[in-house]
CSV table of C-alpha atoms in Angstrom, one decimal:
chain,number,residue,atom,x,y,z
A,287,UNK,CA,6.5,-0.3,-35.3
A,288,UNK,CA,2.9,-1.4,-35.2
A,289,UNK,CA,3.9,-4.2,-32.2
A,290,UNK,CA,5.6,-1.2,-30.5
A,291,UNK,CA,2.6,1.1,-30.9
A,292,UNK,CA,-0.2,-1.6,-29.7
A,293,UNK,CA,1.9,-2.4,-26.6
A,294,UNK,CA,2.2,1.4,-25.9
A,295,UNK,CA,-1.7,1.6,-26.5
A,296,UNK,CA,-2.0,-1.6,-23.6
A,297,UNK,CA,0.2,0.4,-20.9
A,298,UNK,CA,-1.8,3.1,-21.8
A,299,UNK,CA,-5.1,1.4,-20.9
A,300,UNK,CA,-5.6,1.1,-17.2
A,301,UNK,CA,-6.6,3.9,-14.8
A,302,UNK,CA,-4.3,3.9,-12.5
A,303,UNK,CA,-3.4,7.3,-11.0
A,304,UNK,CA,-0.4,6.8,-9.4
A,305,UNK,CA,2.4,4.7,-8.3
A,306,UNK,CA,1.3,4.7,-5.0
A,307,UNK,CA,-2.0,6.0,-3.4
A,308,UNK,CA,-2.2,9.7,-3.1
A,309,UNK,CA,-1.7,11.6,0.0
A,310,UNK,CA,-5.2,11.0,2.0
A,311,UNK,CA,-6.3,14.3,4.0
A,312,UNK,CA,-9.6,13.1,5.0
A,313,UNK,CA,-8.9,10.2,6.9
A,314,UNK,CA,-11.1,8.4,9.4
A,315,UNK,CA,-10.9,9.7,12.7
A,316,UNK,CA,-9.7,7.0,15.6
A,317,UNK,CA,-11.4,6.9,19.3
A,318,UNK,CA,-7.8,6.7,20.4
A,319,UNK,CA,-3.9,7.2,18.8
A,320,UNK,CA,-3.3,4.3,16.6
A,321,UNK,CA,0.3,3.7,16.2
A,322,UNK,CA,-0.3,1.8,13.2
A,323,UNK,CA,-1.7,4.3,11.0
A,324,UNK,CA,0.4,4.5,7.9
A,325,UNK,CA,0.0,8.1,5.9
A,326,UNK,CA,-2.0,7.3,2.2
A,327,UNK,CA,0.9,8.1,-0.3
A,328,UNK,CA,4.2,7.7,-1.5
A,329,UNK,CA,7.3,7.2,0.8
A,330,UNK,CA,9.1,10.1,1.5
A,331,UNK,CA,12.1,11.2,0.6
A,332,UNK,CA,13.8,10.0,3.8
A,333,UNK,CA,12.2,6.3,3.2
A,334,UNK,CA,14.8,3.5,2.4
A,335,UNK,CA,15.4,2.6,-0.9
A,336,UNK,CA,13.8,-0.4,-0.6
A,337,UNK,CA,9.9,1.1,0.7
A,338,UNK,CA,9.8,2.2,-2.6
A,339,UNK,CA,9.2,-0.7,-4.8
A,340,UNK,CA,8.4,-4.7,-3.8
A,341,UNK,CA,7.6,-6.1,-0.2
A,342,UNK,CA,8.8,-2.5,1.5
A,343,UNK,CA,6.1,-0.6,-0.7
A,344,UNK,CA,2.8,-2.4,0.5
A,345,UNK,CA,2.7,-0.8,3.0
A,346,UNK,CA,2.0,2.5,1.0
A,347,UNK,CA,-1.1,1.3,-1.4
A,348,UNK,CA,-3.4,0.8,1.1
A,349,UNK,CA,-5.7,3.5,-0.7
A,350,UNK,CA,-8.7,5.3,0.7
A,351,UNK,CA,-10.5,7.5,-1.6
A,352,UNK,CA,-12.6,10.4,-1.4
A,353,UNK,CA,-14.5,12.8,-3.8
A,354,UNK,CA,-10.8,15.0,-4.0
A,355,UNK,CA,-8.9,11.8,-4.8
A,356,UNK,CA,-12.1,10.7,-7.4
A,357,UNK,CA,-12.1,13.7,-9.2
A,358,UNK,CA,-8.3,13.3,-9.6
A,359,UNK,CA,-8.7,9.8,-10.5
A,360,UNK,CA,-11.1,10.6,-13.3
A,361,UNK,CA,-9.4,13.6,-14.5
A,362,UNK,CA,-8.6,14.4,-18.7
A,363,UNK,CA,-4.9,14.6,-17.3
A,364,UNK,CA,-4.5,11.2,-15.5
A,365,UNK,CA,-2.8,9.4,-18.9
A,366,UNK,CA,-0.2,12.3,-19.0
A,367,UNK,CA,0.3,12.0,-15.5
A,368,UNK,CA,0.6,8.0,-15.1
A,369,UNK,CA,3.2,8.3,-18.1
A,370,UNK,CA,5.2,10.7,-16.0
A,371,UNK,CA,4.9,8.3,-12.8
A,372,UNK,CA,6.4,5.6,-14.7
A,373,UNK,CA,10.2,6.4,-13.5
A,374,UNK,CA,8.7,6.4,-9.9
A,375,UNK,CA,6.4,3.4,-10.2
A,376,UNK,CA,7.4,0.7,-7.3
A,377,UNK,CA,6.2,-2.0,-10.2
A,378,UNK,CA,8.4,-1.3,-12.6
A,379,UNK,CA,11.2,-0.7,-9.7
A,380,UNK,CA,10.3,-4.1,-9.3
A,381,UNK,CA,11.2,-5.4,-12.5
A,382,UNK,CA,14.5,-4.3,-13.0
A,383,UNK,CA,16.1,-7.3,-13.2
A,384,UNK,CA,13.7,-8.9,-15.1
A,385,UNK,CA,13.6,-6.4,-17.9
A,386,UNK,CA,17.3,-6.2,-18.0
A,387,UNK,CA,18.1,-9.3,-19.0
A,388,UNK,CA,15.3,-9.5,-22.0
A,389,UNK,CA,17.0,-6.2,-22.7
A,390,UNK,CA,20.4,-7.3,-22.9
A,391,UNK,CA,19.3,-10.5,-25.0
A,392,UNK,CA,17.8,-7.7,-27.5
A,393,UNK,CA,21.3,-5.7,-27.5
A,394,UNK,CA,23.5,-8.8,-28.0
A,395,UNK,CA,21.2,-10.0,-30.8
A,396,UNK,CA,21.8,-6.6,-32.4
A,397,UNK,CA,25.3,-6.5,-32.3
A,398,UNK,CA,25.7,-10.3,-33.0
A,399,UNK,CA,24.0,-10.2,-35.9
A,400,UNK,CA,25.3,-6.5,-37.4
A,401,UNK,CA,29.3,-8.5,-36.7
A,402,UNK,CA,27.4,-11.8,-38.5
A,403,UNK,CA,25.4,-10.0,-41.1
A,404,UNK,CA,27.1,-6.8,-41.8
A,405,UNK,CA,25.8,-3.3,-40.5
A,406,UNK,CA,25.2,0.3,-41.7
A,407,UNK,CA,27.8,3.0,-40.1
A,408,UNK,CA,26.9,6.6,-39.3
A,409,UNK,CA,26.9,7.6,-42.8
A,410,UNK,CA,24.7,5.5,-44.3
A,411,UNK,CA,27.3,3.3,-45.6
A,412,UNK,CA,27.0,-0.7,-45.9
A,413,UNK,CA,29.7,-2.9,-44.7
A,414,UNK,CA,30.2,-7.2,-45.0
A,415,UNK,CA,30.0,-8.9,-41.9
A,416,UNK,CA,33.2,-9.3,-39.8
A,417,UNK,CA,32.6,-12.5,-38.5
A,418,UNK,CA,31.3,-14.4,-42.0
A,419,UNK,CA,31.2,-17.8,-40.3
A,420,UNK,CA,28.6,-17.5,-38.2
A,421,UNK,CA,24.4,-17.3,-38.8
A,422,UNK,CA,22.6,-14.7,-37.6
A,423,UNK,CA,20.4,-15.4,-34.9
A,424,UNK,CA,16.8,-15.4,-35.5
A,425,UNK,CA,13.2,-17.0,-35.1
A,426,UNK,CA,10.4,-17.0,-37.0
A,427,UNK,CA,7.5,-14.9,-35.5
A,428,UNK,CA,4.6,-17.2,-36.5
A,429,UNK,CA,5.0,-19.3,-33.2
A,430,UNK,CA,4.6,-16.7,-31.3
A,431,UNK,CA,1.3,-15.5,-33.3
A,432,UNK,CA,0.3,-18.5,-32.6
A,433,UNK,CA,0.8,-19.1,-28.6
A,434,UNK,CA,0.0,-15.0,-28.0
A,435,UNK,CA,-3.6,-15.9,-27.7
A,436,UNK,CA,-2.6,-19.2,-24.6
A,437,UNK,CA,-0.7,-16.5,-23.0
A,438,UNK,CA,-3.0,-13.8,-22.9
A,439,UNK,CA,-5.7,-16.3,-21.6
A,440,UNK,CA,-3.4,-17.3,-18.8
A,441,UNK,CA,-2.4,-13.7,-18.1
A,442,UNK,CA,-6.1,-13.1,-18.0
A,443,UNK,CA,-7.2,-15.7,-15.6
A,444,UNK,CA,-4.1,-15.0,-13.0
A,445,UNK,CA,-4.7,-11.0,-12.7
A,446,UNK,CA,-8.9,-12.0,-12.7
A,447,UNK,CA,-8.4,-14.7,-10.0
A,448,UNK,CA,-5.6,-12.6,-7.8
A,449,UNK,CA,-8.4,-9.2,-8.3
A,450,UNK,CA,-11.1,-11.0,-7.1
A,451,UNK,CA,-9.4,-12.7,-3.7
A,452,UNK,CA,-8.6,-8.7,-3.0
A,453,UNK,CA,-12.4,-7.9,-3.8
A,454,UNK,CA,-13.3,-11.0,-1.6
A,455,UNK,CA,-11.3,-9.6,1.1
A,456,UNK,CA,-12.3,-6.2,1.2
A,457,UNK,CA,-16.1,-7.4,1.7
A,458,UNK,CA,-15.3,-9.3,4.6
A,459,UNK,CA,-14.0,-5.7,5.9
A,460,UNK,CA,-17.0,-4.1,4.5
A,461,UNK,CA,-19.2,-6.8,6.5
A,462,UNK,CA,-17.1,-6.3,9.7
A,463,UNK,CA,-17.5,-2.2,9.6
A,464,UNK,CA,-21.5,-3.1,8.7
A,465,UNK,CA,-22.1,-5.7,11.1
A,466,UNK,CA,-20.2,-3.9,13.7
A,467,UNK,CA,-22.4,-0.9,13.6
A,468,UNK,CA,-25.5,-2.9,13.6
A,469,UNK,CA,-24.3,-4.9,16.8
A,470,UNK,CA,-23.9,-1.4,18.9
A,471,UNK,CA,-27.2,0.0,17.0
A,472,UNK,CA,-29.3,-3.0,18.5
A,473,UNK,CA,-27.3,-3.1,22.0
A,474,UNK,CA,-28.1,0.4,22.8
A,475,UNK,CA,-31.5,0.9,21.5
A,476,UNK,CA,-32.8,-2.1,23.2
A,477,UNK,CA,-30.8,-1.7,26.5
A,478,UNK,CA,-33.5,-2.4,29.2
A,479,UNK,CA,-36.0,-4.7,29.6
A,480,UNK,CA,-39.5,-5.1,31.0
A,481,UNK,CA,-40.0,-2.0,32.4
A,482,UNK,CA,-37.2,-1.9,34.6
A,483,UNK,CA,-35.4,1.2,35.9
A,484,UNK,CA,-32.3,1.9,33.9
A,485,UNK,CA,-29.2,2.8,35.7
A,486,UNK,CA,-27.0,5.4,33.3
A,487,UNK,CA,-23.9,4.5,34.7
A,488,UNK,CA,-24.6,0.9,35.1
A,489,UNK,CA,-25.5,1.5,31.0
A,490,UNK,CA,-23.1,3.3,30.1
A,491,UNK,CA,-20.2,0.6,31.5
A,492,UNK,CA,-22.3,-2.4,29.5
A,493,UNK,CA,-22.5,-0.6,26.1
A,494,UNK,CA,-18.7,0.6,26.5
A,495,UNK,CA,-17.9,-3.2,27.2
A,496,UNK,CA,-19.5,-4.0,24.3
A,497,UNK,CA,-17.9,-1.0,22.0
A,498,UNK,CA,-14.3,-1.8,23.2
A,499,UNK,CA,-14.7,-5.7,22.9
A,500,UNK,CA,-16.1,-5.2,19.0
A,501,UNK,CA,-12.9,-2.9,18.4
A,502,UNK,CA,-11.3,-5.5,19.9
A,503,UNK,CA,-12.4,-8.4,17.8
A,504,UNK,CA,-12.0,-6.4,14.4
A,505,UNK,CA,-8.2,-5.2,16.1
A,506,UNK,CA,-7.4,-8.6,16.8
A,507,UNK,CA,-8.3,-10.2,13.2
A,508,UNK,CA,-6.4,-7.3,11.7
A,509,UNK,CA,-3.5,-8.2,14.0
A,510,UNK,CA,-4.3,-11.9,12.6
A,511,UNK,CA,-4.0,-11.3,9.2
A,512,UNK,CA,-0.5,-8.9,9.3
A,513,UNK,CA,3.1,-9.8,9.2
A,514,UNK,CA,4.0,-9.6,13.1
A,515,UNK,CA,7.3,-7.5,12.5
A,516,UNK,CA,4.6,-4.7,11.4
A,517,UNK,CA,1.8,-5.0,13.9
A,518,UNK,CA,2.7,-6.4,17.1
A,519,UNK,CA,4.2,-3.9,19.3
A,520,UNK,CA,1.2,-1.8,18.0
A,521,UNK,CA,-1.6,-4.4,18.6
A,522,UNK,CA,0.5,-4.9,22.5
A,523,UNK,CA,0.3,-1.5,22.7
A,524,UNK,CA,-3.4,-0.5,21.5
A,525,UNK,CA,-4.8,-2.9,23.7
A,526,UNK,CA,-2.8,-2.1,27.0
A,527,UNK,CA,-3.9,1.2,26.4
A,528,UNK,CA,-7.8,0.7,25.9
A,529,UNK,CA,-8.4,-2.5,28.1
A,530,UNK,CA,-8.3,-3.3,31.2
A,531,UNK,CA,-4.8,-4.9,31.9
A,532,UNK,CA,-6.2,-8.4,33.0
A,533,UNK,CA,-8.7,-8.1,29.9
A,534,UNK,CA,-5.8,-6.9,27.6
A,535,UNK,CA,-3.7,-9.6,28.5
A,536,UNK,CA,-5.7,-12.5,28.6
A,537,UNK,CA,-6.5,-11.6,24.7
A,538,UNK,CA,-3.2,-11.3,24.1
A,539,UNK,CA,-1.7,-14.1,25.5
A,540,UNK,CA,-5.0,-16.3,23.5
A,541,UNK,CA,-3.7,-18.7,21.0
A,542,UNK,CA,-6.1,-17.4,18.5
A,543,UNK,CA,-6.7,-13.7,19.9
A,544,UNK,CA,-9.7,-13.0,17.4
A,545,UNK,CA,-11.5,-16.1,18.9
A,546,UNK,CA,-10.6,-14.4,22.2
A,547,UNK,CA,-12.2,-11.2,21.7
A,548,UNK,CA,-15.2,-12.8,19.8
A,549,UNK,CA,-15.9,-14.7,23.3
A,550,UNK,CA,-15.3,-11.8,25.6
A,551,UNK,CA,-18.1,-10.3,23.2
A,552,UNK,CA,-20.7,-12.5,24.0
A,553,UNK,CA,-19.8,-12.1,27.3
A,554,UNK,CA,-20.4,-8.4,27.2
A,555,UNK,CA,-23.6,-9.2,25.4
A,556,UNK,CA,-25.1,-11.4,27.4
A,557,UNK,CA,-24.3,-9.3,30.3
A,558,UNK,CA,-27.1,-6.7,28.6
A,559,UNK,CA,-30.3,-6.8,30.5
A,560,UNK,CA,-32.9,-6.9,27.4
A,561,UNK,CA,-35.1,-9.9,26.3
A,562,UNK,CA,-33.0,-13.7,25.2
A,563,UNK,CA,-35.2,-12.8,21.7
A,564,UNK,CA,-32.9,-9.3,21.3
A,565,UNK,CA,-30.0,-11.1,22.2
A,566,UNK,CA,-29.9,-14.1,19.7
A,567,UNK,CA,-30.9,-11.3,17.0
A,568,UNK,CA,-27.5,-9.6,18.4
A,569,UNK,CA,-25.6,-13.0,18.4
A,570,UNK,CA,-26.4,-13.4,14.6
A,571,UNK,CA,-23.5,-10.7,14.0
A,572,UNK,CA,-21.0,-12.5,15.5
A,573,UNK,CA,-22.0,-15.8,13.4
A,574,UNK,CA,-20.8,-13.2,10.3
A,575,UNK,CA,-18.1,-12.2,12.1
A,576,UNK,CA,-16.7,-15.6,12.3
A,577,UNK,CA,-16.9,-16.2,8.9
A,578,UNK,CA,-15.6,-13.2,8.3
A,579,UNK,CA,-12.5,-14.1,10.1
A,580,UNK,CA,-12.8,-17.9,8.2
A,581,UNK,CA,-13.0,-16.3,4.7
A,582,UNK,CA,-9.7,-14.4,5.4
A,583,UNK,CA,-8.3,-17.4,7.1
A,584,UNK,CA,-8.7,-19.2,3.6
A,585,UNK,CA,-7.2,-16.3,1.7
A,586,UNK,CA,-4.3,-16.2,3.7
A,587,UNK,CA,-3.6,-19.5,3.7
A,588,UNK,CA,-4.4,-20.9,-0.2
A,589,UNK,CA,-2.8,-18.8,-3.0
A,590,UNK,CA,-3.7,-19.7,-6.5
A,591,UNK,CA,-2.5,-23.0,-6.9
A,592,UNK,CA,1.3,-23.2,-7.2
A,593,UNK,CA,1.4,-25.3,-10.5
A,594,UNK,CA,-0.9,-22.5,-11.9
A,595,UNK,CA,1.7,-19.6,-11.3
A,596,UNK,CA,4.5,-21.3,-12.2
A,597,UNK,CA,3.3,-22.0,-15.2
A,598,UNK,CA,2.1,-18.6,-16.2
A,599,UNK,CA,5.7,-17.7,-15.7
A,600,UNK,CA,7.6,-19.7,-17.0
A,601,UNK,CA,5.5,-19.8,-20.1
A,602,UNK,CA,5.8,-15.5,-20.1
A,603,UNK,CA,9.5,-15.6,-19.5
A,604,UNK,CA,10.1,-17.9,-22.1
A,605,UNK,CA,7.9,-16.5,-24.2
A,606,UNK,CA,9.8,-12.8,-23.5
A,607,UNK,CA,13.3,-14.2,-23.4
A,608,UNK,CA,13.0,-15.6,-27.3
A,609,UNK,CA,11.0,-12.7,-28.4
A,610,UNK,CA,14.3,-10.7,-29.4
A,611,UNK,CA,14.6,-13.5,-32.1
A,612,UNK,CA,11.6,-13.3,-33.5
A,613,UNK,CA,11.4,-9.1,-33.6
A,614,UNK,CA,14.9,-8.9,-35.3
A,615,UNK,CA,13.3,-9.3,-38.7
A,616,UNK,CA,10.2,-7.0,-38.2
A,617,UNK,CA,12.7,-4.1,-36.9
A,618,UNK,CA,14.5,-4.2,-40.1
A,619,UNK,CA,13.2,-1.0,-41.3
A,620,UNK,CA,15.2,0.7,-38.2
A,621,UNK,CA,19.2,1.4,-38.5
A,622,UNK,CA,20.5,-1.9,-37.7
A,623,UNK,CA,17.3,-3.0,-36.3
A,624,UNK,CA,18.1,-1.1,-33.0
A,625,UNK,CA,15.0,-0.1,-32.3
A,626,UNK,CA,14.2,-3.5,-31.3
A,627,UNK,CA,16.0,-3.1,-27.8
A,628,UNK,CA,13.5,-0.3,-26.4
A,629,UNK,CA,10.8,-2.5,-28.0
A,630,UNK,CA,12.0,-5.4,-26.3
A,631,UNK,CA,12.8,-3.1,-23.1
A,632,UNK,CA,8.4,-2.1,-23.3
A,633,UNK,CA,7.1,-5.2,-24.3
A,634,UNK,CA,8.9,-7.0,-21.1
A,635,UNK,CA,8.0,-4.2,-18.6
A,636,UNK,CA,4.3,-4.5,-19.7
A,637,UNK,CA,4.1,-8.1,-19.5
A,638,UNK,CA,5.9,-8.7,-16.9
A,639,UNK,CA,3.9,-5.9,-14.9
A,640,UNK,CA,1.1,-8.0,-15.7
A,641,UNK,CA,2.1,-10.7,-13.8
A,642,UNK,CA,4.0,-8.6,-11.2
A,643,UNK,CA,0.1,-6.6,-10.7
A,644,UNK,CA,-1.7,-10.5,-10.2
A,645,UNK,CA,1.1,-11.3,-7.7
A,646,UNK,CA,0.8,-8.6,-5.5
A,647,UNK,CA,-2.6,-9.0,-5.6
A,648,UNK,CA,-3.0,-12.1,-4.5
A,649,UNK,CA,-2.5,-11.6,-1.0
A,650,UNK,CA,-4.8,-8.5,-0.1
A,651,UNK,CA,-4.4,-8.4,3.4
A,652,UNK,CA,-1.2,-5.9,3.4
A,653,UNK,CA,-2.5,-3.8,1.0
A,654,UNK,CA,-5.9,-3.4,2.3
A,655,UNK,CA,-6.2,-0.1,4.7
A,656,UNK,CA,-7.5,-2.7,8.0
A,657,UNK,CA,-6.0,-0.2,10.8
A,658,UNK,CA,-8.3,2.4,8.7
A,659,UNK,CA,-11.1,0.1,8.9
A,660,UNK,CA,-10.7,-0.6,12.3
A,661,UNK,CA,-10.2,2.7,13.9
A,662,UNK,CA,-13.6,3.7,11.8
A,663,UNK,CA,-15.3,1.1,13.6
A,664,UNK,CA,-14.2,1.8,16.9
A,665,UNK,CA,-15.2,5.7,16.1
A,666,UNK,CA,-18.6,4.4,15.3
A,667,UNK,CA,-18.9,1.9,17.7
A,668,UNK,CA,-17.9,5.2,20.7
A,669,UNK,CA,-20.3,7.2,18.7
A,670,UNK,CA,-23.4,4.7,18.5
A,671,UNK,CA,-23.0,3.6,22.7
A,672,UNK,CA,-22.9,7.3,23.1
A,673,UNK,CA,-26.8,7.8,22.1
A,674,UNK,CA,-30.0,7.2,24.5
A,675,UNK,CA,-31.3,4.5,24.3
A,676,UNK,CA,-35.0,3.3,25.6
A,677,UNK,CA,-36.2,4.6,29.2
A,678,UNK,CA,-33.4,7.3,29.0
A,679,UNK,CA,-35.4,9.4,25.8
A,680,UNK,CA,-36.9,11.6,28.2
């Protein structure tokens, strides 16, 4: 029972709240209807079967907190509460299959080796074993004292090296929403140049260029880095309806639309009249943008290395598969050693979570909130071109 209780105590651990990411009532407020905006939460009753665990769920952890959903997060309740998610968890859901079969090698052990050893009925009462010709099946558990260490190692590195290509990618993000800001801050403050008269509608028209061609860019790499069954009738149909057709078009029928919309921002930067010094400074924001863009490229293109992965599972589902073998013995204190099915059952939907958790992780981009990020920045960017700027203070 001690193995039972110290993989109950390693479920326990993490501080997860929920299955999926709670309902989000604060979220960020788009300069125009996005059509992509997927509600923060679980899928709703009416979802299909299959939104609620694997591929289908993604869509649904894309997770934007606020203080309500932090002081949920930290609450003294959240362990009773992530024990009563479990039977909802899309993880698990996943696993079914997985932790059926390490299951059923756990029953048939049982049962083989009550018909080969002989068994306890009801009443307490010992009988021989019915089939008398046969060994029962077993395994020492020293080997697997002894490998437990490789495997947690291995476990260790894959969940370490899958969590840190989602933190990579969410710091691009970070850097577009910072960057982005600074590129409007700088083109509407230092609008103008030498003295010259400013026209406010001529203005107005270059710093909305500017706004609509940096939600653009950040659109377009989100559009980039999606599956296209999810985003393209909603990029098609953003863009149609904030650009100009010709504009809207050309970037969507680009080869490489965030390159597109990068260019047709420095076009709408250069057009700014203000000194060649202010406009390189400008520039340097699209250098970050592009590498931005080239760090998620990489991501999106180079998982963990293949050999790595499959090695990590094959050695966990070997290792999960003989287990029953080895926890017959120690289980012998139970009637008939059943309790070494839900043991088995536990121990396989932990470990095998583990490695579910590292492989969902490894590719961040569908479970990162980008159409949040982007309609912030195109909020702020509308916000920030809205402001006077110099010669217009008066």
């Amino acid at each position: 029972m001690k193995f039972l209780s110290a993989l109950l105590l390693l479920a326990l651990s993490p501080t997860q709240t929920v299955a999926f990411a709670p309902a989000n009532n604060h979220a960020v407020v788009s300069a125009a209807p996005s059509s992509t905006s997927l509600q923060m939460g679980p899928p709703s009753p009416k979802s299909l079967l299959t939104e609620t665990y694997g591929e289908g769920s993604r869509k649904y952890r894309r997770t934007v907190y606020t203080h309500n959903e932090w002081v949920k997060h930290r609450s003294s309740d959240r362990f009773i509460r992530n024990i009563s998610s479990m039977i909802n968890s899309g993880v698990y859901k996943s696993l079914g299959g997985e932790v059926f079969v390490t299951t059923a090698i756990a029953t048939f052990l049982v049962v083989f080796n009550a018909l080969t050893g002989g068994y306890t009925d009801f009443d307490g009462v010992q009988h021989e074993a019915i089939i008398s010709s046969l060994p029962q099946l077993t395994l020492p558990l020293t080997p697997f004292t002894l490998l437990s260490p490789s495997l947690g190692l291995l476990l260790v590195f894959r969940t370490n090296s899958s969590y840190g290509r989602w933190d990579e990618a969410r710091k691009f993000w970070g850097l577009n929403i910072n960057h982005t800001r600074d590129l409007n801050r700088m083109a509407t403050a230092w609008y103008g140049h030498d003295g010259i008269p400013v026209d406010p509608t001529l203005r107005a028209e270059h710093l909305r260029q500017v706004s609509l061609m940096t939600w653009a860019f950040v659109r377009s790499m989100k559009r980039h880095l999606s599956p296209p069954a999810e985003d393209e009738e909603a990029y098609v149909a953003e863009l149609n309806a904030r650009l100009a057709p010709e504009q809207a078009q050309a970037m969507i029928d680009a080869a490489h639309r965030p390159n597109r919309a990068l260019y047709d921002l420095s076009v709408a930067i250069d057009r700014l009249p203000m000194h060649f010094m202010r406009k390189n400074a400008i520039n340097k924001n699209l250098s970050i943008f592009e590498d931005t863009l080239g760090g998620s490229e990489r991501l999106l293109s180079s998982p963990v290395p293949l050999f790595y992965s499959r090695h990590t599972a094959r050695f966990l589902s070997t290792w999960l598969l003989l287990l029953p073998f080895a926890m017959y013995e120690p289980f012998k204190g139970s009637w008939n050693h059943v309790m070494e099915i839900p043991a088995i059952a536990l121990a396989s939907l932990f470990l095998f979570g583990i490695e579910e958790l590292a492989t969902q992780l490894e590719e961040p981009f569908t479970i990162l909130p980008m159409q949040g990020f982007c309609d912030k920045i195109g909020a702020n960017c509308d916000e920030i071109v809205g402001w006077r700027g110099q010669g217009l203070d008066e």
